[in-house]
């Protein structure tokens, strides 16, 4: 696999994970503490919660933030020894920013 393809796959995987995390519903820890075993939920799906649905704007903001994070990290890698890593981060950001361009 070429370096450009690896950067694209890496950026897409990380962004999909960030989107997945953003859809997660916060767990109410207070509700789970102090529950007796016989009072705990049982059965398939008893503890499942519906995931949040992100709006198109929220998804766009998240993708833009992922790209900005990579560009910022690349800007901080100024030493010549880090040139490859900085180039990879810029390539990942470019992949993400292409998704934000109008079709």
PDB file of N, CA and C in Angstrom:
ATOM      1  N   UNK A   1       0.841  -1.166   0.000  1.00  0.00           N
ATOM      2  CA  UNK A   1       0.000   0.000   0.000  1.00  0.00           C
ATOM      3  C   UNK A   1       0.894   1.240   0.000  1.00  0.00           C
ATOM      4  N   UNK A   2       0.547   2.197  -0.835  1.00  0.00           N
ATOM      5  CA  UNK A   2       1.352   3.420  -0.931  1.00  0.00           C
ATOM      6  C   UNK A   2       1.137   4.306   0.294  1.00  0.00           C
ATOM      7  N   UNK A   3       2.104   5.185   0.535  1.00  0.00           N
ATOM      8  CA  UNK A   3       2.045   6.068   1.700  1.00  0.00           C
ATOM      9  C   UNK A   3       0.801   6.945   1.666  1.00  0.00           C
ATOM     10  N   UNK A   4       0.427   7.410   0.478  1.00  0.00           N
ATOM     11  CA  UNK A   4      -0.757   8.263   0.354  1.00  0.00           C
ATOM     12  C   UNK A   4      -2.018   7.487   0.749  1.00  0.00           C
ATOM     13  N   UNK A   5      -2.084   6.233   0.320  1.00  0.00           N
ATOM     14  CA  UNK A   5      -3.232   5.395   0.661  1.00  0.00           C
ATOM     15  C   UNK A   5      -3.275   5.098   2.157  1.00  0.00           C
ATOM     16  N   UNK A   6      -2.106   4.875   2.748  1.00  0.00           N
ATOM     17  CA  UNK A   6      -2.045   4.627   4.189  1.00  0.00           C
ATOM     18  C   UNK A   6      -2.525   5.845   4.966  1.00  0.00           C
ATOM     19  N   UNK A   7      -2.137   7.033   4.500  1.00  0.00           N
ATOM     20  CA  UNK A   7      -2.575   8.265   5.168  1.00  0.00           C
ATOM     21  C   UNK A   7      -4.086   8.401   5.073  1.00  0.00           C
ATOM     22  N   UNK A   8      -4.642   8.069   3.923  1.00  0.00           N
ATOM     23  CA  UNK A   8      -6.091   8.177   3.740  1.00  0.00           C
ATOM     24  C   UNK A   8      -6.822   7.196   4.660  1.00  0.00           C
ATOM     25  N   UNK A   9      -6.346   5.968   4.694  1.00  0.00           N
ATOM     26  CA  UNK A   9      -6.984   4.950   5.536  1.00  0.00           C
ATOM     27  C   UNK A   9      -6.880   5.348   7.005  1.00  0.00           C
ATOM     28  N   UNK A  10      -5.729   5.811   7.426  1.00  0.00           N
ATOM     29  CA  UNK A  10      -5.521   6.213   8.812  1.00  0.00           C
ATOM     30  C   UNK A  10      -6.452   7.364   9.194  1.00  0.00           C
ATOM     31  N   UNK A  11      -6.531   8.365   8.333  1.00  0.00           N
ATOM     32  CA  UNK A  11      -7.389   9.519   8.612  1.00  0.00           C
ATOM     33  C   UNK A  11      -8.854   9.114   8.670  1.00  0.00           C
ATOM     34  N   UNK A  12      -9.275   8.274   7.747  1.00  0.00           N
ATOM     35  CA  UNK A  12     -10.674   7.853   7.715  1.00  0.00           C
ATOM     36  C   UNK A  12     -11.035   6.989   8.919  1.00  0.00           C
ATOM     37  N   UNK A  13     -10.147   6.084   9.301  1.00  0.00           N
ATOM     38  CA  UNK A  13     -10.418   5.247  10.481  1.00  0.00           C
ATOM     39  C   UNK A  13     -10.555   6.091  11.738  1.00  0.00           C
ATOM     40  N   UNK A  14      -9.629   7.015  11.922  1.00  0.00           N
ATOM     41  CA  UNK A  14      -9.658   7.855  13.123  1.00  0.00           C
ATOM     42  C   UNK A  14     -10.898   8.740  13.139  1.00  0.00           C
ATOM     43  N   UNK A  15     -11.286   9.255  11.990  1.00  0.00           N
ATOM     44  CA  UNK A  15     -12.455  10.126  11.932  1.00  0.00           C
ATOM     45  C   UNK A  15     -13.741   9.338  12.135  1.00  0.00           C
ATOM     46  N   UNK A  16     -13.821   8.142  11.581  1.00  0.00           N
ATOM     47  CA  UNK A  16     -14.987   7.295  11.826  1.00  0.00           C
ATOM     48  C   UNK A  16     -15.109   6.954  13.310  1.00  0.00           C
ATOM     49  N   UNK A  17     -13.983   6.699  13.957  1.00  0.00           N
ATOM     50  CA  UNK A  17     -13.997   6.411  15.399  1.00  0.00           C
ATOM     51  C   UNK A  17     -14.467   7.640  16.177  1.00  0.00           C
ATOM     52  N   UNK A  18     -14.020   8.830  15.763  1.00  0.00           N
ATOM     53  CA  UNK A  18     -14.448  10.060  16.435  1.00  0.00           C
ATOM     54  C   UNK A  18     -15.950  10.279  16.251  1.00  0.00           C
ATOM     55  N   UNK A  19     -16.461  10.005  15.054  1.00  0.00           N
ATOM     56  CA  UNK A  19     -17.900  10.119  14.815  1.00  0.00           C
ATOM     57  C   UNK A  19     -18.667   9.117  15.669  1.00  0.00           C
ATOM     58  N   UNK A  20     -18.155   7.902  15.748  1.00  0.00           N
ATOM     59  CA  UNK A  20     -18.795   6.865  16.558  1.00  0.00           C
ATOM     60  C   UNK A  20     -18.827   7.278  18.030  1.00  0.00           C
ATOM     61  N   UNK A  21     -17.725   7.825  18.517  1.00  0.00           N
ATOM     62  CA  UNK A  21     -17.665   8.278  19.911  1.00  0.00           C
ATOM     63  C   UNK A  21     -18.633   9.435  20.156  1.00  0.00           C
ATOM     64  N   UNK A  22     -18.781  10.324  19.183  1.00  0.00           N
ATOM     65  CA  UNK A  22     -19.675  11.465  19.337  1.00  0.00           C
ATOM     66  C   UNK A  22     -21.137  11.024  19.409  1.00  0.00           C
ATOM     67  N   UNK A  23     -21.443   9.883  18.824  1.00  0.00           N
ATOM     68  CA  UNK A  23     -22.814   9.369  18.848  1.00  0.00           C
ATOM     69  C   UNK A  23     -23.150   8.643  20.148  1.00  0.00           C
ATOM     70  N   UNK A  24     -22.145   8.347  20.939  1.00  0.00           N
ATOM     71  CA  UNK A  24     -22.373   7.604  22.185  1.00  0.00           C
ATOM     72  C   UNK A  24     -23.156   8.450  23.182  1.00  0.00           C
ATOM     73  N   UNK A  25     -23.990   7.790  23.928  1.00  0.00           N
ATOM     74  CA  UNK A  25     -24.791   8.446  24.958  1.00  0.00           C
ATOM     75  C   UNK A  25     -24.027   8.344  26.268  1.00  0.00           C
ATOM     76  N   UNK A  26     -23.885   9.453  27.008  1.00  0.00           N
ATOM     77  CA  UNK A  26     -23.170   9.379  28.286  1.00  0.00           C
ATOM     78  C   UNK A  26     -23.870   8.410  29.240  1.00  0.00           C
ATOM     79  N   UNK A  27     -23.072   7.656  29.972  1.00  0.00           N
ATOM     80  CA  UNK A  27     -23.607   6.706  30.947  1.00  0.00           C
ATOM     81  C   UNK A  27     -23.841   7.441  32.253  1.00  0.00           C
ATOM     82  N   UNK A  28     -24.998   7.224  32.834  1.00  0.00           N
ATOM     83  CA  UNK A  28     -25.333   7.835  34.113  1.00  0.00           C
ATOM     84  C   UNK A  28     -24.813   6.916  35.216  1.00  0.00           C
ATOM     85  N   UNK A  29     -23.615   7.217  35.718  1.00  0.00           N
ATOM     86  CA  UNK A  29     -22.979   6.388  36.732  1.00  0.00           C
ATOM     87  C   UNK A  29     -23.751   6.340  38.031  1.00  0.00           C
ATOM     88  N   UNK A  30     -24.406   7.423  38.398  1.00  0.00           N
ATOM     89  CA  UNK A  30     -25.159   7.455  39.657  1.00  0.00           C
ATOM     90  C   UNK A  30     -26.305   6.455  39.619  1.00  0.00           C
ATOM     91  N   UNK A  31     -26.880   6.263  38.463  1.00  0.00           N
ATOM     92  CA  UNK A  31     -28.009   5.352  38.335  1.00  0.00           C
ATOM     93  C   UNK A  31     -27.570   3.902  38.523  1.00  0.00           C
ATOM     94  N   UNK A  32     -26.318   3.596  38.194  1.00  0.00           N
ATOM     95  CA  UNK A  32     -25.843   2.218  38.262  1.00  0.00           C
ATOM     96  C   UNK A  32     -25.281   1.840  39.624  1.00  0.00           C
ATOM     97  N   UNK A  33     -24.890   2.812  40.429  1.00  0.00           N
ATOM     98  CA  UNK A  33     -24.306   2.511  41.735  1.00  0.00           C
ATOM     99  C   UNK A  33     -25.359   2.102  42.746  1.00  0.00           C
ATOM    100  N   UNK A  34     -25.028   1.175  43.576  1.00  0.00           N
ATOM    101  CA  UNK A  34     -25.886   0.803  44.677  1.00  0.00           C
ATOM    102  C   UNK A  34     -27.074  -0.056  44.293  1.00  0.00           C
ATOM    103  N   UNK A  35     -27.074  -0.573  43.089  1.00  0.00           N
ATOM    104  CA  UNK A  35     -28.191  -1.422  42.673  1.00  0.00           C
ATOM    105  C   UNK A  35     -27.878  -2.853  43.102  1.00  0.00           C
ATOM    106  N   UNK A  36     -28.829  -3.441  43.779  1.00  0.00           N
ATOM    107  CA  UNK A  36     -28.657  -4.834  44.202  1.00  0.00           C
ATOM    108  C   UNK A  36     -28.683  -5.727  42.977  1.00  0.00           C
ATOM    109  N   UNK A  37     -28.021  -6.855  43.077  1.00  0.00           N
ATOM    110  CA  UNK A  37     -27.937  -7.778  41.953  1.00  0.00           C
ATOM    111  C   UNK A  37     -29.313  -8.161  41.427  1.00  0.00           C
ATOM    112  N   UNK A  38     -30.246  -8.411  42.327  1.00  0.00           N
ATOM    113  CA  UNK A  38     -31.580  -8.821  41.888  1.00  0.00           C
ATOM    114  C   UNK A  38     -32.356  -7.677  41.225  1.00  0.00           C
ATOM    115  N   UNK A  39     -31.886  -6.440  41.386  1.00  0.00           N
ATOM    116  CA  UNK A  39     -32.545  -5.300  40.762  1.00  0.00           C
ATOM    117  C   UNK A  39     -31.864  -4.874  39.461  1.00  0.00           C
ATOM    118  N   UNK A  40     -30.775  -5.514  39.117  1.00  0.00           N
ATOM    119  CA  UNK A  40     -30.046  -5.119  37.917  1.00  0.00           C
ATOM    120  C   UNK A  40     -30.804  -5.561  36.677  1.00  0.00           C
ATOM    121  N   UNK A  41     -30.695  -4.780  35.599  1.00  0.00           N
ATOM    122  CA  UNK A  41     -31.398  -5.130  34.371  1.00  0.00           C
ATOM    123  C   UNK A  41     -30.899  -6.460  33.819  1.00  0.00           C
ATOM    124  N   UNK A  42     -31.806  -7.232  33.245  1.00  0.00           N
ATOM    125  CA  UNK A  42     -31.436  -8.536  32.702  1.00  0.00           C
ATOM    126  C   UNK A  42     -32.058  -8.691  31.323  1.00  0.00           C
ATOM    127  N   UNK A  43     -31.477  -9.548  30.553  1.00  0.00           N
ATOM    128  CA  UNK A  43     -32.033  -9.869  29.244  1.00  0.00           C
ATOM    129  C   UNK A  43     -31.302  -9.151  28.131  1.00  0.00           C
ATOM    130  N   UNK A  44     -31.518  -9.641  26.929  1.00  0.00           N
ATOM    131  CA  UNK A  44     -30.870  -9.075  25.755  1.00  0.00           C
ATOM    132  C   UNK A  44     -31.337  -7.639  25.558  1.00  0.00           C
ATOM    133  N   UNK A  45     -30.390  -6.717  25.466  1.00  0.00           N
ATOM    134  CA  UNK A  45     -30.707  -5.321  25.211  1.00  0.00           C
ATOM    135  C   UNK A  45     -31.196  -4.538  26.410  1.00  0.00           C
ATOM    136  N   UNK A  46     -31.213  -5.147  27.589  1.00  0.00           N
ATOM    137  CA  UNK A  46     -31.744  -4.464  28.772  1.00  0.00           C
ATOM    138  C   UNK A  46     -30.920  -3.242  29.142  1.00  0.00           C
ATOM    139  N   UNK A  47     -29.661  -3.245  28.825  1.00  0.00           N
ATOM    140  CA  UNK A  47     -28.809  -2.109  29.186  1.00  0.00           C
ATOM    141  C   UNK A  47     -28.411  -1.279  27.977  1.00  0.00           C
ATOM    142  N   UNK A  48     -29.019  -1.542  26.834  1.00  0.00           N
ATOM    143  CA  UNK A  48     -28.699  -0.785  25.620  1.00  0.00           C
ATOM    144  C   UNK A  48     -29.384   0.574  25.658  1.00  0.00           C
ATOM    145  N   UNK A  49     -28.731   1.550  25.087  1.00  0.00           N
ATOM    146  CA  UNK A  49     -29.311   2.891  24.969  1.00  0.00           C
ATOM    147  C   UNK A  49     -29.219   3.306  23.510  1.00  0.00           C
ATOM    148  N   UNK A  50     -30.212   4.010  23.045  1.00  0.00           N
ATOM    149  CA  UNK A  50     -30.184   4.498  21.668  1.00  0.00           C
ATOM    150  C   UNK A  50     -29.035   5.497  21.513  1.00  0.00           C
ATOM    151  N   UNK A  51     -28.361   5.422  20.392  1.00  0.00           N
ATOM    152  CA  UNK A  51     -27.244   6.329  20.141  1.00  0.00           C
ATOM    153  C   UNK A  51     -27.788   7.664  19.659  1.00  0.00           C
ATOM    154  N   UNK A  52     -27.020   8.706  19.885  1.00  0.00           N
ATOM    155  CA  UNK A  52     -27.372  10.033  19.385  1.00  0.00           C
ATOM    156  C   UNK A  52     -27.263  10.034  17.866  1.00  0.00           C
ATOM    157  N   UNK A  53     -28.067  10.826  17.237  1.00  0.00           N
ATOM    158  CA  UNK A  53     -27.927  11.023  15.791  1.00  0.00           C
ATOM    159  C   UNK A  53     -27.323  12.395  15.586  1.00  0.00           C
ATOM    160  N   UNK A  54     -26.165  12.428  14.940  1.00  0.00           N
ATOM    161  CA  UNK A  54     -25.502  13.697  14.685  1.00  0.00           C
ATOM    162  C   UNK A  54     -26.122  14.368  13.467  1.00  0.00           C
ATOM    163  N   UNK A  55     -26.237  15.670  13.540  1.00  0.00           N
ATOM    164  CA  UNK A  55     -26.720  16.415  12.384  1.00  0.00           C
ATOM    165  C   UNK A  55     -25.584  16.508  11.367  1.00  0.00           C
ATOM    166  N   UNK A  56     -25.922  16.902  10.158  1.00  0.00           N
ATOM    167  CA  UNK A  56     -24.891  17.063   9.127  1.00  0.00           C
ATOM    168  C   UNK A  56     -23.879  18.123   9.561  1.00  0.00           C
ATOM    169  N   UNK A  57     -24.369  19.178  10.205  1.00  0.00           N
ATOM    170  CA  UNK A  57     -23.469  20.235  10.696  1.00  0.00           C
ATOM    171  C   UNK A  57     -22.511  19.726  11.757  1.00  0.00           C
ATOM    172  N   UNK A  58     -23.014  18.890  12.671  1.00  0.00           N
ATOM    173  CA  UNK A  58     -22.150  18.330  13.713  1.00  0.00           C
ATOM    174  C   UNK A  58     -21.084  17.423  13.108  1.00  0.00           C
ATOM    175  N   UNK A  59     -21.490  16.628  12.111  1.00  0.00           N
ATOM    176  CA  UNK A  59     -20.510  15.752  11.459  1.00  0.00           C
ATOM    177  C   UNK A  59     -19.461  16.575  10.706  1.00  0.00           C
ATOM    178  N   UNK A  60     -19.903  17.624  10.029  1.00  0.00           N
ATOM    179  CA  UNK A  60     -18.982  18.501   9.303  1.00  0.00           C
ATOM    180  C   UNK A  60     -18.002  19.145  10.266  1.00  0.00           C
ATOM    181  N   UNK A  61     -18.514  19.641  11.395  1.00  0.00           N
ATOM    182  CA  UNK A  61     -17.647  20.264  12.398  1.00  0.00           C
ATOM    183  C   UNK A  61     -16.621  19.277  12.928  1.00  0.00           C
ATOM    184  N   UNK A  62     -17.044  18.040  13.154  1.00  0.00           N
ATOM    185  CA  UNK A  62     -16.133  17.027  13.677  1.00  0.00           C
ATOM    186  C   UNK A  62     -15.041  16.702  12.654  1.00  0.00           C
ATOM    187  N   UNK A  63     -15.405  16.544  11.398  1.00  0.00           N
ATOM    188  CA  UNK A  63     -14.406  16.250  10.357  1.00  0.00           C
ATOM    189  C   UNK A  63     -13.447  17.434  10.229  1.00  0.00           C
ATOM    190  N   UNK A  64     -13.984  18.645  10.270  1.00  0.00           N
ATOM    191  CA  UNK A  64     -13.137  19.843  10.190  1.00  0.00           C
ATOM    192  C   UNK A  64     -12.177  19.894  11.386  1.00  0.00           C
ATOM    193  N   UNK A  65     -12.651  19.543  12.571  1.00  0.00           N
ATOM    194  CA  UNK A  65     -11.806  19.547  13.771  1.00  0.00           C
ATOM    195  C   UNK A  65     -10.708  18.487  13.672  1.00  0.00           C
ATOM    196  N   UNK A  66     -11.044  17.319  13.126  1.00  0.00           N
ATOM    197  CA  UNK A  66     -10.028  16.271  12.942  1.00  0.00           C
ATOM    198  C   UNK A  66      -8.931  16.750  11.990  1.00  0.00           C
ATOM    199  N   UNK A  67      -9.335  17.414  10.904  1.00  0.00           N
ATOM    200  CA  UNK A  67      -8.349  17.933   9.949  1.00  0.00           C
ATOM    201  C   UNK A  67      -7.494  19.022  10.595  1.00  0.00           C
ATOM    202  N   UNK A  68      -8.131  19.931  11.325  1.00  0.00           N
ATOM    203  CA  UNK A  68      -7.405  21.017  11.989  1.00  0.00           C
ATOM    204  C   UNK A  68      -6.410  20.475  13.010  1.00  0.00           C
ATOM    205  N   UNK A  69      -6.805  19.428  13.715  1.00  0.00           N
ATOM    206  CA  UNK A  69      -5.913  18.810  14.701  1.00  0.00           C
ATOM    207  C   UNK A  69      -4.649  18.280  14.022  1.00  0.00           C
ATOM    208  N   UNK A  70      -4.815  17.667  12.869  1.00  0.00           N
ATOM    209  CA  UNK A  70      -3.657  17.145  12.136  1.00  0.00           C
ATOM    210  C   UNK A  70      -2.769  18.265  11.606  1.00  0.00           C
ATOM    211  N   UNK A  71      -3.383  19.318  11.098  1.00  0.00           N
ATOM    212  CA  UNK A  71      -2.600  20.449  10.585  1.00  0.00           C
ATOM    213  C   UNK A  71      -1.837  21.142  11.703  1.00  0.00           C
ATOM    214  N   UNK A  72      -2.466  21.269  12.858  1.00  0.00           N
ATOM    215  CA  UNK A  72      -1.799  21.882  14.006  1.00  0.00           C
ATOM    216  C   UNK A  72      -0.622  21.028  14.466  1.00  0.00           C
ATOM    217  N   UNK A  73      -0.818  19.728  14.528  1.00  0.00           N
ATOM    218  CA  UNK A  73       0.273  18.829  14.935  1.00  0.00           C
ATOM    219  C   UNK A  73       1.412  18.888  13.919  1.00  0.00           C
ATOM    220  N   UNK A  74       1.070  18.949  12.630  1.00  0.00           N
ATOM    221  CA  UNK A  74       2.108  19.023  11.593  1.00  0.00           C
ATOM    222  C   UNK A  74       2.895  20.321  11.709  1.00  0.00           C
ATOM    223  N   UNK A  75       2.217  21.413  12.042  1.00  0.00           N
ATOM    224  CA  UNK A  75       2.888  22.708  12.185  1.00  0.00           C
ATOM    225  C   UNK A  75       3.870  22.710  13.354  1.00  0.00           C
ATOM    226  N   UNK A  76       3.603  21.900  14.362  1.00  0.00           N
ATOM    227  CA  UNK A  76       4.484  21.847  15.527  1.00  0.00           C
ATOM    228  C   UNK A  76       5.703  20.962  15.291  1.00  0.00           C
ATOM    229  N   UNK A  77       5.662  20.133  14.255  1.00  0.00           N
ATOM    230  CA  UNK A  77       6.789  19.242  13.961  1.00  0.00           C
ATOM    231  C   UNK A  77       7.746  19.948  13.003  1.00  0.00           C
ATOM    232  N   UNK A  78       8.597  20.790  13.564  1.00  0.00           N
ATOM    233  CA  UNK A  78       9.475  21.616  12.736  1.00  0.00           C
ATOM    234  C   UNK A  78      10.862  21.008  12.534  1.00  0.00           C
ATOM    235  N   UNK A  79      11.240  20.070  13.366  1.00  0.00           N
ATOM    236  CA  UNK A  79      12.568  19.465  13.243  1.00  0.00           C
ATOM    237  C   UNK A  79      12.642  18.625  11.965  1.00  0.00           C
ATOM    238  N   UNK A  80      13.772  18.677  11.276  1.00  0.00           N
ATOM    239  CA  UNK A  80      13.919  17.884  10.047  1.00  0.00           C
ATOM    240  C   UNK A  80      13.666  16.390  10.257  1.00  0.00           C
ATOM    241  N   UNK A  81      13.952  15.904  11.434  1.00  0.00           N
ATOM    242  CA  UNK A  81      13.738  14.483  11.719  1.00  0.00           C
ATOM    243  C   UNK A  81      12.258  14.108  11.682  1.00  0.00           C
ATOM    244  N   UNK A  82      11.387  15.092  11.817  1.00  0.00           N
ATOM    245  CA  UNK A  82       9.949  14.837  11.844  1.00  0.00           C
ATOM    246  C   UNK A  82       9.254  15.207  10.534  1.00  0.00           C
ATOM    247  N   UNK A  83      10.014  15.472   9.497  1.00  0.00           N
ATOM    248  CA  UNK A  83       9.433  15.924   8.227  1.00  0.00           C
ATOM    249  C   UNK A  83       8.467  14.896   7.645  1.00  0.00           C
ATOM    250  N   UNK A  84       8.815  13.625   7.731  1.00  0.00           N
ATOM    251  CA  UNK A  84       7.926  12.586   7.185  1.00  0.00           C
ATOM    252  C   UNK A  84       6.608  12.536   7.940  1.00  0.00           C
ATOM    253  N   UNK A  85       6.676  12.608   9.237  1.00  0.00           N
ATOM    254  CA  UNK A  85       5.460  12.576  10.060  1.00  0.00           C
ATOM    255  C   UNK A  85       4.590  13.800   9.770  1.00  0.00           C
ATOM    256  N   UNK A  86       5.211  14.972   9.653  1.00  0.00           N
ATOM    257  CA  UNK A  86       4.453  16.194   9.356  1.00  0.00           C
ATOM    258  C   UNK A  86       3.790  16.093   7.983  1.00  0.00           C
ATOM    259  N   UNK A  87       4.493  15.552   7.011  1.00  0.00           N
ATOM    260  CA  UNK A  87       3.911  15.379   5.673  1.00  0.00           C
ATOM    261  C   UNK A  87       2.737  14.408   5.710  1.00  0.00           C
ATOM    262  N   UNK A  88       2.861  13.363   6.507  1.00  0.00           N
ATOM    263  CA  UNK A  88       1.770  12.385   6.626  1.00  0.00           C
ATOM    264  C   UNK A  88       0.539  13.020   7.266  1.00  0.00           C
ATOM    265  N   UNK A  89       0.748  13.834   8.290  1.00  0.00           N
ATOM    266  CA  UNK A  89      -0.363  14.519   8.935  1.00  0.00           C
ATOM    267  C   UNK A  89      -1.050  15.492   7.978  1.00  0.00           C
ATOM    268  N   UNK A  90      -0.257  16.211   7.182  1.00  0.00           N
ATOM    269  CA  UNK A  90      -0.843  17.126   6.199  1.00  0.00           C
ATOM    270  C   UNK A  90      -1.623  16.353   5.134  1.00  0.00           C
ATOM    271  N   UNK A  91      -1.117  15.190   4.741  1.00  0.00           N
ATOM    272  CA  UNK A  91      -1.823  14.359   3.758  1.00  0.00           C
ATOM    273  C   UNK A  91      -3.144  13.852   4.343  1.00  0.00           C
ATOM    274  N   UNK A  92      -3.137  13.453   5.606  1.00  0.00           N
ATOM    275  CA  UNK A  92      -4.365  13.004   6.262  1.00  0.00           C
ATOM    276  C   UNK A  92      -5.385  14.143   6.323  1.00  0.00           C
ATOM    277  N   UNK A  93      -4.926  15.341   6.661  1.00  0.00           N
ATOM    278  CA  UNK A  93      -5.824  16.497   6.722  1.00  0.00           C
ATOM    279  C   UNK A  93      -6.413  16.790   5.347  1.00  0.00           C
ATOM    280  N   UNK A  94      -5.608  16.675   4.316  1.00  0.00           N
ATOM    281  CA  UNK A  94      -6.091  16.925   2.951  1.00  0.00           C
ATOM    282  C   UNK A  94      -7.191  15.938   2.566  1.00  0.00           C
ATOM    283  N   UNK A  95      -7.031  14.689   2.960  1.00  0.00           N
ATOM    284  CA  UNK A  95      -8.053  13.671   2.683  1.00  0.00           C
ATOM    285  C   UNK A  95      -9.367  14.082   3.344  1.00  0.00           C
ATOM    286  N   UNK A  96      -9.305  14.476   4.592  1.00  0.00           N
ATOM    287  CA  UNK A  96     -10.516  14.843   5.324  1.00  0.00           C
ATOM    288  C   UNK A  96     -11.154  16.101   4.743  1.00  0.00           C
ATOM    289  N   UNK A  97     -10.336  17.076   4.388  1.00  0.00           N
ATOM    290  CA  UNK A  97     -10.877  18.324   3.857  1.00  0.00           C
ATOM    291  C   UNK A  97     -11.548  18.130   2.507  1.00  0.00           C
ATOM    292  N   UNK A  98     -11.124  17.120   1.752  1.00  0.00           N
ATOM    293  CA  UNK A  98     -11.785  16.838   0.466  1.00  0.00           C
ATOM    294  C   UNK A  98     -13.241  16.426   0.678  1.00  0.00           C
ATOM    295  N   UNK A  99     -13.545  15.816   1.800  1.00  0.00           N
ATOM    296  CA  UNK A  99     -14.927  15.422   2.078  1.00  0.00           C
ATOM    297  C   UNK A  99     -15.811  16.624   2.374  1.00  0.00           C
ATOM    298  N   UNK A 100     -15.214  17.749   2.721  1.00  0.00           N
ATOM    299  CA  UNK A 100     -15.973  18.943   3.052  1.00  0.00           C
ATOM    300  C   UNK A 100     -16.229  19.823   1.838  1.00  0.00           C
ATOM    301  N   UNK A 101     -15.555  19.519   0.733  1.00  0.00           N
ATOM    302  CA  UNK A 101     -15.745  20.304  -0.485  1.00  0.00           C
ATOM    303  C   UNK A 101     -17.100  19.982  -1.102  1.00  0.00           C
ATOM    304  N   UNK A 102     -17.753  21.011  -1.665  1.00  0.00           N
ATOM    305  CA  UNK A 102     -19.033  20.739  -2.330  1.00  0.00           C
ATOM    306  C   UNK A 102     -18.844  19.810  -3.519  1.00  0.00           C
ATOM    307  N   UNK A 103     -19.813  18.943  -3.740  1.00  0.00           N
ATOM    308  CA  UNK A 103     -19.714  17.963  -4.838  1.00  0.00           C
ATOM    309  C   UNK A 103     -19.938  18.599  -6.185  1.00  0.00           C
TER     310      UNK A 103
END
